[in-house]
Coordinates of C-alpha atoms and ligand atoms in Angstrom, one line a residue:
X447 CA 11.7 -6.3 29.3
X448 CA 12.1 -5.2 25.7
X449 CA 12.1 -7.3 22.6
X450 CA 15.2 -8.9 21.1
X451 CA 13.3 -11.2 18.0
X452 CA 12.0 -9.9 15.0
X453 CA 10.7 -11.4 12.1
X454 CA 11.3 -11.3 8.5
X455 CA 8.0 -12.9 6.0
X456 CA 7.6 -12.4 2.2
X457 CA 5.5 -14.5 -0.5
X458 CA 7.7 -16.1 -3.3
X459 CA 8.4 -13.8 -6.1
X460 CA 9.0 -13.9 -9.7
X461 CA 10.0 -10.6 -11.1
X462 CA 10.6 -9.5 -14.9
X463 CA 9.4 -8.5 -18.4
X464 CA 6.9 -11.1 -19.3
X465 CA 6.7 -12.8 -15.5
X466 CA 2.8 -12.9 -16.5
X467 CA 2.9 -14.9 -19.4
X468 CA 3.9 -17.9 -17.1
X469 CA 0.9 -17.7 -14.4
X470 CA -0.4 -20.7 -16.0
X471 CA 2.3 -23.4 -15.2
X472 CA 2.6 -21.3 -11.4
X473 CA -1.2 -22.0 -10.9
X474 CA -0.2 -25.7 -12.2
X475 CA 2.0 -26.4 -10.0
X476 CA -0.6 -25.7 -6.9
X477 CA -2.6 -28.4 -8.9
X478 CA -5.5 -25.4 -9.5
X479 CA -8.2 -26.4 -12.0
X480 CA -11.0 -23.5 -11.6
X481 CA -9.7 -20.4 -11.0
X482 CA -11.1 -16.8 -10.4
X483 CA -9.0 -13.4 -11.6
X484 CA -9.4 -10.6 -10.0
X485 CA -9.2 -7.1 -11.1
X486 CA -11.2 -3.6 -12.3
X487 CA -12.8 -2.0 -15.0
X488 CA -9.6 0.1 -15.9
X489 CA -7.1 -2.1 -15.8
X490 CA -9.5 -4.9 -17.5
X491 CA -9.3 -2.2 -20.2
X492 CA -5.7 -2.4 -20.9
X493 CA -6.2 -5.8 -22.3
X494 CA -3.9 -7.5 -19.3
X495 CA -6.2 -9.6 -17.3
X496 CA -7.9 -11.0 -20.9
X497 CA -4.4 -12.2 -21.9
X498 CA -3.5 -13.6 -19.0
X499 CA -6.5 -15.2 -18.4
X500 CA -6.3 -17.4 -22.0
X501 CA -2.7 -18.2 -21.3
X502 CA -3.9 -20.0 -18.3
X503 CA -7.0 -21.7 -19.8
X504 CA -4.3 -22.7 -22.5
X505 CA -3.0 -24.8 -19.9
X506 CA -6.1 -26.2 -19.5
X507 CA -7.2 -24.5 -16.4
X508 CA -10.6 -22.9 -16.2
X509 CA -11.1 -19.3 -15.3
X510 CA -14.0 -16.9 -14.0
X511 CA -13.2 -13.5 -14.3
X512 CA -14.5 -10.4 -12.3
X513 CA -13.8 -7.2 -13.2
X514 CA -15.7 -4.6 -10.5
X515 CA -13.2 -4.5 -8.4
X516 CA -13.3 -1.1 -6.7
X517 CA -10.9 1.4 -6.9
X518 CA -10.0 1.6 -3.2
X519 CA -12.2 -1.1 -2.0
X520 CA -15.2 -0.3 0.8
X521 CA -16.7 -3.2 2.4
X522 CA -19.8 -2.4 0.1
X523 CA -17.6 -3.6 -2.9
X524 CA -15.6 -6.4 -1.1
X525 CA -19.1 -7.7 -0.3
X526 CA -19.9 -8.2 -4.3
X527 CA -17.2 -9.6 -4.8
X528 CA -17.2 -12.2 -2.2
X529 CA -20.7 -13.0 -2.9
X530 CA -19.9 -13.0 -6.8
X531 CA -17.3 -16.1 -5.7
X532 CA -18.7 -17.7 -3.6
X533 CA -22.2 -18.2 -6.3
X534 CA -19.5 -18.7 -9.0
X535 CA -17.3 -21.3 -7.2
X536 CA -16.2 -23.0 -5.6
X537 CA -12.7 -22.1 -7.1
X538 CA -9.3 -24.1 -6.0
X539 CA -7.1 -20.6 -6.3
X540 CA -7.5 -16.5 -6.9
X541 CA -5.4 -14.7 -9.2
X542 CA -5.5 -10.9 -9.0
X543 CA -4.6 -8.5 -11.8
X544 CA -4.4 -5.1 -10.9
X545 CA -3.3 -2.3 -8.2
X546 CA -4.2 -2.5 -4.8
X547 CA -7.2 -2.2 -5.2
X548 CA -7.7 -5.5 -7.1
X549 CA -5.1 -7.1 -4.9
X550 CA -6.9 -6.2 -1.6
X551 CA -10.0 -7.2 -3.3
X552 CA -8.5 -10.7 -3.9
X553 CA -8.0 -11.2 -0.5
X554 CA -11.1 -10.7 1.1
X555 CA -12.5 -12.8 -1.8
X556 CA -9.6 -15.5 -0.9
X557 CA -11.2 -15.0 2.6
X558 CA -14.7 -15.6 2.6
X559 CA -14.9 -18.1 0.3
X560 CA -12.5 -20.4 2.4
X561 CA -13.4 -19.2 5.9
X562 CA -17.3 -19.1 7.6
X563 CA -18.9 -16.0 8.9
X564 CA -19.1 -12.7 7.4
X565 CA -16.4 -9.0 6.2
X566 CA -16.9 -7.8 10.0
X567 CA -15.8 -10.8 11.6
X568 CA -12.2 -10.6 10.4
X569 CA -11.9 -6.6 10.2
X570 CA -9.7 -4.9 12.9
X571 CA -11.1 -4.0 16.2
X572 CA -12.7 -1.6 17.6
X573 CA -14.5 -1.8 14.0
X574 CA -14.8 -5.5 13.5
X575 CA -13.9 -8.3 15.1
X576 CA -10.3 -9.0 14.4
X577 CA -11.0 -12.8 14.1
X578 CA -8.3 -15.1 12.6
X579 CA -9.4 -17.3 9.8
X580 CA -9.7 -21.3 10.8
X581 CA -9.7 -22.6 7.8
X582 CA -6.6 -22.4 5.3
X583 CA -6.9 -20.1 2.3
X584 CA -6.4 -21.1 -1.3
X585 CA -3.1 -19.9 -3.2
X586 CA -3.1 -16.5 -4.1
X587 CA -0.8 -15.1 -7.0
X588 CA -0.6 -11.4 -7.0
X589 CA -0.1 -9.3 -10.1
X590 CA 0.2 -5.7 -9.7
X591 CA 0.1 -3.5 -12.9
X592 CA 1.0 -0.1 -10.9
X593 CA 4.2 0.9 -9.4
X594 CA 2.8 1.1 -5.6
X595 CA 1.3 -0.6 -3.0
X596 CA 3.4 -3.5 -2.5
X597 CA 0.4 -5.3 -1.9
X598 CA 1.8 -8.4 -3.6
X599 CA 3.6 -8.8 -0.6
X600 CA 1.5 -7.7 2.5
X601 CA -0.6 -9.8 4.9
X602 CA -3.0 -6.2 4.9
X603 CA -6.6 -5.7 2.8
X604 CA -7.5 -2.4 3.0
X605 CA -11.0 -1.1 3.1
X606 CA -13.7 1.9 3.7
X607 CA -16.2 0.8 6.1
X608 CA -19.2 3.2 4.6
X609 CA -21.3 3.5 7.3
X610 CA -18.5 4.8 9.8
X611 CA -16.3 6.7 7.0
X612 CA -13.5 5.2 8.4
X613 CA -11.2 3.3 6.1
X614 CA -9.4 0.0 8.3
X615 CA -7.9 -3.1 7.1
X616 CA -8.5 -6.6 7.5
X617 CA -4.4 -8.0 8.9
X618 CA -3.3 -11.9 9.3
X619 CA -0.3 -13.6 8.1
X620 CA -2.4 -15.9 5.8
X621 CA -3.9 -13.1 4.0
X622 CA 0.0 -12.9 2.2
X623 CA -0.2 -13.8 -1.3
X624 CA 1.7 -16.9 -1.9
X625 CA 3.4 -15.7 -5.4
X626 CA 4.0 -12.0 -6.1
X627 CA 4.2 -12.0 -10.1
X628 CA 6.2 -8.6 -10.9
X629 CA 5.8 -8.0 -14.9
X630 CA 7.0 -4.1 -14.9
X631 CA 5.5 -4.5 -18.5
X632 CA 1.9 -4.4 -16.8
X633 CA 2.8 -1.0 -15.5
X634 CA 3.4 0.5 -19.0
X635 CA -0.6 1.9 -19.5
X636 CA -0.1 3.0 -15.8
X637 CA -1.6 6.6 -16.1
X638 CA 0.6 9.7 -15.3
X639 CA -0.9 10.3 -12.1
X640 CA -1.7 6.6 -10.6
X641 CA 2.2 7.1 -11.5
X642 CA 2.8 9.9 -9.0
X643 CA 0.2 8.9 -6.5
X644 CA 1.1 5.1 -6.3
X645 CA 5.2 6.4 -6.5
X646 CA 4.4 8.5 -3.2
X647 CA 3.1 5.8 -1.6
X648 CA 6.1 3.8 -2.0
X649 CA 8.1 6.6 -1.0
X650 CA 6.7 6.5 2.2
X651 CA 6.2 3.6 2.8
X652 CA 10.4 3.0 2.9
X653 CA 10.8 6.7 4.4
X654 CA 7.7 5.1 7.0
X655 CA 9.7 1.7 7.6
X656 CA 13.1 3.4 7.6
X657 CA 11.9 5.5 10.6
X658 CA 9.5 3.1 12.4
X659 CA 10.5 2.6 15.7
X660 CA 13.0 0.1 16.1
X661 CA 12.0 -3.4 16.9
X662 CA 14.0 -3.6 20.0
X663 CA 12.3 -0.9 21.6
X664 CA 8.3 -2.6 21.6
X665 CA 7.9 -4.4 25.1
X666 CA 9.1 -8.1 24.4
X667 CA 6.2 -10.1 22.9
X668 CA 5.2 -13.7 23.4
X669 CA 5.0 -15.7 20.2
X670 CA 1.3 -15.9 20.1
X671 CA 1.5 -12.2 20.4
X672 CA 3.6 -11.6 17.6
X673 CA 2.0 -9.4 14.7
X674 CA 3.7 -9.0 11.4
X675 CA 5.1 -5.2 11.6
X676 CA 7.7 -5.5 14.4
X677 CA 9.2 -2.8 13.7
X678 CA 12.4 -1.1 12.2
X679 CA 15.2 -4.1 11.9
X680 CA 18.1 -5.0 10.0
X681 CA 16.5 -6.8 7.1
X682 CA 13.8 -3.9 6.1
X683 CA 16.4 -0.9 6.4
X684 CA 18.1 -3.0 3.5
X685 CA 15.2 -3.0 1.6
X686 CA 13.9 0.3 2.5
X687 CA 17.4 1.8 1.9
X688 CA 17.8 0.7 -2.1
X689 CA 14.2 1.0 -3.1
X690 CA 15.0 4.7 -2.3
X691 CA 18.3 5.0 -4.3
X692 CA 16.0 3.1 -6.7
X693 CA 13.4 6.1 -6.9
X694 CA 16.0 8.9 -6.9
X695 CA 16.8 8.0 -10.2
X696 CA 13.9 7.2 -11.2
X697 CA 10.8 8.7 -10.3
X698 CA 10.5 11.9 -11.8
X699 CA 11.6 10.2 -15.3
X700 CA 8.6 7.8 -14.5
X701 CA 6.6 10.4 -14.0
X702 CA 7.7 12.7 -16.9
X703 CA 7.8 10.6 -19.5
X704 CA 3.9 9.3 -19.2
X705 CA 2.4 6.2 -20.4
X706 CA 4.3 4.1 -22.9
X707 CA 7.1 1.4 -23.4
X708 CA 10.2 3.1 -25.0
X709 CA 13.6 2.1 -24.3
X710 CA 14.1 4.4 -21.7
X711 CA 10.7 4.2 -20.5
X712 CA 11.1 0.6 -20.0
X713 CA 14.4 0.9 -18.0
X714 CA 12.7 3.4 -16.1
X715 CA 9.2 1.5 -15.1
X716 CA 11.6 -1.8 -14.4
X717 CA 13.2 0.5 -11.5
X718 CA 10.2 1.6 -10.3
X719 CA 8.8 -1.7 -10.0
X720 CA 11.7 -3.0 -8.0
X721 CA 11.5 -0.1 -5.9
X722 CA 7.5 -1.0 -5.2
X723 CA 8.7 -4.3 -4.8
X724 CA 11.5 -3.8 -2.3
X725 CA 9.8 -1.2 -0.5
X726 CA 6.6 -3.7 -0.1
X727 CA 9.4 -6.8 1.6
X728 CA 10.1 -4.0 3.8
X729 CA 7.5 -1.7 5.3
X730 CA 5.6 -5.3 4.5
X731 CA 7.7 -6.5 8.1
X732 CA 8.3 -3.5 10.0
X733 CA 5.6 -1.4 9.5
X734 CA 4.4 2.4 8.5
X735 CA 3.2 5.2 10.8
X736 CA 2.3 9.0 10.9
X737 CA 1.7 9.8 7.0
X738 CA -0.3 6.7 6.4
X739 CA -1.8 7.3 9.9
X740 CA -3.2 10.7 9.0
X741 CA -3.9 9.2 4.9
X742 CA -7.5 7.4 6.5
X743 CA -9.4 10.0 7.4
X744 CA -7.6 12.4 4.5
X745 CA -8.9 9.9 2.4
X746 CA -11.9 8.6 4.4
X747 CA -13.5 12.6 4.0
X748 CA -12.9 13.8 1.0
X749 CA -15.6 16.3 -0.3
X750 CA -15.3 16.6 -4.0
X751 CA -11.3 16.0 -5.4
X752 CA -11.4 14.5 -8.3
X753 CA -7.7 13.5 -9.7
X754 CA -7.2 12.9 -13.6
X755 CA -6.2 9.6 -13.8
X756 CA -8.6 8.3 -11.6
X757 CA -12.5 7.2 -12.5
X758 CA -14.0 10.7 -12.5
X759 CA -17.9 9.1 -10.8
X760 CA -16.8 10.1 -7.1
X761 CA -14.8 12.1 -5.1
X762 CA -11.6 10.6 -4.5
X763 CA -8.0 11.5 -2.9
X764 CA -6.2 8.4 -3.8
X765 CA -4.3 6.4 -1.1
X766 CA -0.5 7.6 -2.3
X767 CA -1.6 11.1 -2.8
X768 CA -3.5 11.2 0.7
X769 CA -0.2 9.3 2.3
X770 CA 1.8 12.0 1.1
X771 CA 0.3 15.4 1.5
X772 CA 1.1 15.0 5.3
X773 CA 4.5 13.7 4.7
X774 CA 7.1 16.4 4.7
X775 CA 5.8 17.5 8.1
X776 CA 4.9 14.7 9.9
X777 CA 8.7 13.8 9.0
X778 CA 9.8 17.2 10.4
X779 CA 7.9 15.9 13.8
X780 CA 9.4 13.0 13.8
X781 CA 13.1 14.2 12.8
X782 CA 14.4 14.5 17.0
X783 CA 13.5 10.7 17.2
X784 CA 15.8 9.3 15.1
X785 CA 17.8 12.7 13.1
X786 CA 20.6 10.4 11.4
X787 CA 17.6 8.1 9.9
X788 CA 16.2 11.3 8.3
X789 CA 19.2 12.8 7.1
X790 CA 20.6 9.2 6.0
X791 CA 17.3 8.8 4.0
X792 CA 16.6 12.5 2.9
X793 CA 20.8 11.9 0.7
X794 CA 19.3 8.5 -0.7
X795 CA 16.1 10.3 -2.2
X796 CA 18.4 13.2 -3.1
X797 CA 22.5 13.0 -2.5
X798 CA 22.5 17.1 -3.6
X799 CA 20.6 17.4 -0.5
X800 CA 22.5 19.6 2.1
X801 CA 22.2 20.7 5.6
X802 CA 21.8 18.8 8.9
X803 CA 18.4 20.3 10.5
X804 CA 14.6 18.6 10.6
X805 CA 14.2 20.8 7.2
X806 CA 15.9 18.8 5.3
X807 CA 13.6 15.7 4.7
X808 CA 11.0 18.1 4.5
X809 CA 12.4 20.1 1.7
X810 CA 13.0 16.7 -0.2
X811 CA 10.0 15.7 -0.2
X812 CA 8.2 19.3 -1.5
X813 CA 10.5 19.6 -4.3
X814 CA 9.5 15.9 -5.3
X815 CA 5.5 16.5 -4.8
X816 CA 5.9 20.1 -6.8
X817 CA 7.8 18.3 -9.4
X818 CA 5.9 15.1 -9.8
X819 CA 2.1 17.2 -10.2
X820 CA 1.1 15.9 -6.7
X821 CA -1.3 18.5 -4.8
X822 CA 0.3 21.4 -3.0
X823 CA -1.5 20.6 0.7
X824 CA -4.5 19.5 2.2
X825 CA -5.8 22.5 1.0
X826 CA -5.8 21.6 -2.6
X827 CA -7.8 19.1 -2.2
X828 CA -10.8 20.7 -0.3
X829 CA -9.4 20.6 3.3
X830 CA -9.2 24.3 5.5
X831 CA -8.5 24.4 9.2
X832 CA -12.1 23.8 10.5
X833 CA -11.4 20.5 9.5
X834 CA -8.0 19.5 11.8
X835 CA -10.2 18.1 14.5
X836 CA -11.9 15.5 12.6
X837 CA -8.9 14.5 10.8
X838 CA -6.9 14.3 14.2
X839 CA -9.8 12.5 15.4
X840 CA -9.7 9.8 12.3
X841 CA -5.7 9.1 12.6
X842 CA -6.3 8.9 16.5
X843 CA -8.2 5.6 15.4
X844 CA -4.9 3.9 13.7
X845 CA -3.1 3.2 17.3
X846 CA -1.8 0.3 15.4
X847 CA -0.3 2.7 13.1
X848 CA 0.6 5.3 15.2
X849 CA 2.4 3.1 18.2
X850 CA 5.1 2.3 15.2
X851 CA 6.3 6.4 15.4
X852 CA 9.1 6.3 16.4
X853 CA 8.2 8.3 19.6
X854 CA 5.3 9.2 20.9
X855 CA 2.4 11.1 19.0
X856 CA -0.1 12.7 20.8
X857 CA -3.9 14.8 19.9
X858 CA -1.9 18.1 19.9
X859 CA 0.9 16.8 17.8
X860 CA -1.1 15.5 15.1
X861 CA -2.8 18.9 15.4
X862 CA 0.3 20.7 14.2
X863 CA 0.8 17.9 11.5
X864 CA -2.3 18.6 9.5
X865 CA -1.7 22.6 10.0
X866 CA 0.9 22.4 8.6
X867 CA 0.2 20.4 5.7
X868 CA -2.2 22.5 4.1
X869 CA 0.3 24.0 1.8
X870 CA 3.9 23.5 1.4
X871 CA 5.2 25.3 -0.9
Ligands
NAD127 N1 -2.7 -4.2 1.1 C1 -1.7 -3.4 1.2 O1 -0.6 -3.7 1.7 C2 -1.8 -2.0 0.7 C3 -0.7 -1.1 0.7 C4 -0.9 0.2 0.2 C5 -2.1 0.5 -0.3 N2 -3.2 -0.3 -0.4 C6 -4.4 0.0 -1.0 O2 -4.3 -0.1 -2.4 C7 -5.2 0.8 -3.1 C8 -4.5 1.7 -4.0 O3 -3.9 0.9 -5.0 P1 -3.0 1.5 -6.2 O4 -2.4 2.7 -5.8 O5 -2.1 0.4 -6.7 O6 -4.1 1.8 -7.3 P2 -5.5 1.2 -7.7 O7 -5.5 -0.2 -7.7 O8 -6.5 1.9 -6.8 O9 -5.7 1.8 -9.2 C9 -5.7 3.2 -9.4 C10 -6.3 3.4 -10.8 O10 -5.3 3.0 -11.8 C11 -5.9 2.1 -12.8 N3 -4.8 1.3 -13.2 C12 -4.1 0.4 -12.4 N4 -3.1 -0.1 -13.1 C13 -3.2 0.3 -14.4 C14 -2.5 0.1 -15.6 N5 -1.4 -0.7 -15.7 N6 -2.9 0.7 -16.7 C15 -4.0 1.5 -16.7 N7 -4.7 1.8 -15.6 C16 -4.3 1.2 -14.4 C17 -7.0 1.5 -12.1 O11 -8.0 1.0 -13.0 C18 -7.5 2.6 -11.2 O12 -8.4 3.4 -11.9 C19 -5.9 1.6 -1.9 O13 -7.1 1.0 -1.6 C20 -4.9 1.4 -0.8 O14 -5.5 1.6 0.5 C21 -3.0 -1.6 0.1

């Protein structure tokens, strides 16, 4: 039988120009006294988590602050930070301050200082686990200062496991932050390429949700067996649908006009944070698949890429950047599954776009890459064709990932995916 439920979950939100100044009374109203913020060295930089945290002691709630977050956290990282809370606690809620990478790191913190046993325990199988927590978690308020993940809204932490090179994620509905605090002023110091990278990963990740397979088309689930990406449905197309009219107008501004508040700058990052935002309520329900698939081991492997932007102390291919570099053709696989989707999506990105074929998505998406600095290929960033097999072998591993295609991928298909991604225009 096939399914005929979905479901539709998202934290409470407050979105706006100066959204962060009011974290105090939000963490007030949970009745927190001792709180920890977490976020990085970078972003800890730009003066944001230092302001926000004396707004909320001025409230007169305490506040520990730790600033190593990793950028893209490993379970190395996670680790300090978990043990850094739970010496410094106990703590009644977590605030995090940053990208994903400080928002993920909040989680596992929020975690393991609630719940016994150890990272491993709660990591996906076959690499950990994949146990539930027991015991409740403490309220989380999420405050992203890039234009990206969506992570403010998302039950997911992701994470490199070192020792395997495999980057997984640690998924359960309680993981979901319970107040997404969207202050598009945060995004301002954002540099220009966290701007293109972070935009791509939005991108797909409404292009992703758009084109997941449909909801109705998963084998009907019991409700212990329900996860929370079902799938295509009604209420993420909505959401997937305007945060890409959102980014048609205003990516490439965001990405042209660099750092810095102007008027038009400020218009500009507002859009892009409401396309993060609404892209993150959707793909957040229903689910990503071949990009993000193939964006582990892409990112998982990297040799020696080393994006401005980023910290320059190791090799890094970002998460957006990795998610996209495989887009534009594992979109042109995908294209017989579901051709009106593509088209229908390929006019929201860009109404000038004409033609009717699997090109056109494709051609969409190179244009916006070229023009946004992103690298042309896997090439670009260190990758030739000796290396398909182990980057076919690394997206084999997310089956979670891949079984939301909207038809079936096999070995040989991603083959042809990461072929033809090593340069696109
Ligand atoms: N949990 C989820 O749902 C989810 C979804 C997508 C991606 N992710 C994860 O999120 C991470 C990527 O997060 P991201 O793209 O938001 O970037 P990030 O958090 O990794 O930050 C990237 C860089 O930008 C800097 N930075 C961030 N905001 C800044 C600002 N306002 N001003 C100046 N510098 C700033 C950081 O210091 C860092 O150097 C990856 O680990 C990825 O796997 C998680």
């Amino acid at each position: 039988m096939t399914e005929t439920v979905f479901t539709y979950a998202a934290p409470a939100l407050k979105f706006g120009s100066g959204a962060s100044a009011e974290i105090g009374h939000d963490l007030g109203s949970y009745g927190a006294r001792r709180v920890i913020l977490v976020t990085d060295a970078g972003v800890a930089a730009t003066g944001h988590p230092a302001r926000i945290a004396d707004q909320v002691r001025a409230t007169g709630i305490e506040v520990t602050i730790f600033d190593r977050a990793h950028v893209e956290p490993t379970d190395e990282s996670l680790q300090e930070a978990i043990d850094f809370a739970r010496d410094a606690g106990p703590f009644d809620a977590v605030v995090a301050v940053g990208g994903g990478s400080s928002i993920d790191t909040a989680k596992a913190v929020n975690l393991l200082t609630t719940n016994p046993g150890e990272l491993l325990d709660y990591i996906n199988a076959p690499v950990g686990k994949a146990q539930a927590p027991t015991h409740r978690l403490l309220p989380l308020i999420a405050v992203p200062t890039t234009t990206g993940t969506g992570s403010e809204s998302t039950t997911i932490c992701v994470l490199d496991v070192l020792a395997l090179k495999v980057k997984t994620g640690i998924s359960h509905p309680a993981l979901r932050p319970t107040l997404a605090v969207v202050d598009p002023a945060l995004t301002a110091t954002q540099p220009t390429m966290v701007t293109a990278a972070a935009g791509m990963d939005i991108l797909c990740h409404a292009l992703e949700s758009y084109t997941a397979r449909w909801f109705g088309d998963f084998d009907a689930k019991r409700p212990e067996q329900r996860v929370p990406y079902c799938g295509a449905n009604p209420v993420s197309d909505m959401w997937s649908e305007r945060s890409m009219g959102l980014l048609a107008g205003s990516f490439r501004r965001a990405v042209a006009g660099g750092p810095g508040d102007g008027d038009e700058q400020r218009l500009v990052r507002e859009e892009m944070a409401l396309a993060a935002t609404f892209a993150g309520l959707g793909f957040g329900n229903a689910g990503v698949h071949v990009p993000h698939a193939n964006a582990y081991p892409i990112a998982g492997r990297v040799r020696d890429y080393r994006p401005a932007g980023y910290p320059d102390d190791e090799a890094i291919v970002p998460h957006g950047m990795a998610v996209s570099l495989t887009a534009p053709e594992a979109f042109r696989f995908t294209f017989d599954a579901a051709p009106e989707r593509h088209l229908r999506a390929a006019r929201l990105l860009d109404p000038a776009a004409e033609g009717s074929g699997p090109d056109v998505l494709p051609d969409v998406l190179s244009r916006l890459m070229r023009d946004i600095g992103i690298p042309n290929g896997l090439a670009e960033v260190g990758y030739v064709d000796a290396d398909v097999d182990v980057l076919v072998e690394g997206a084999l591993k997310q089956q979670r990932l891949l079984a939301t295609a909207p038809k079936e991928v096999t070995p040989d298909d991603l083959a042809g995916v990461f072929r033809g991604s090593m340069e696109h225009w």
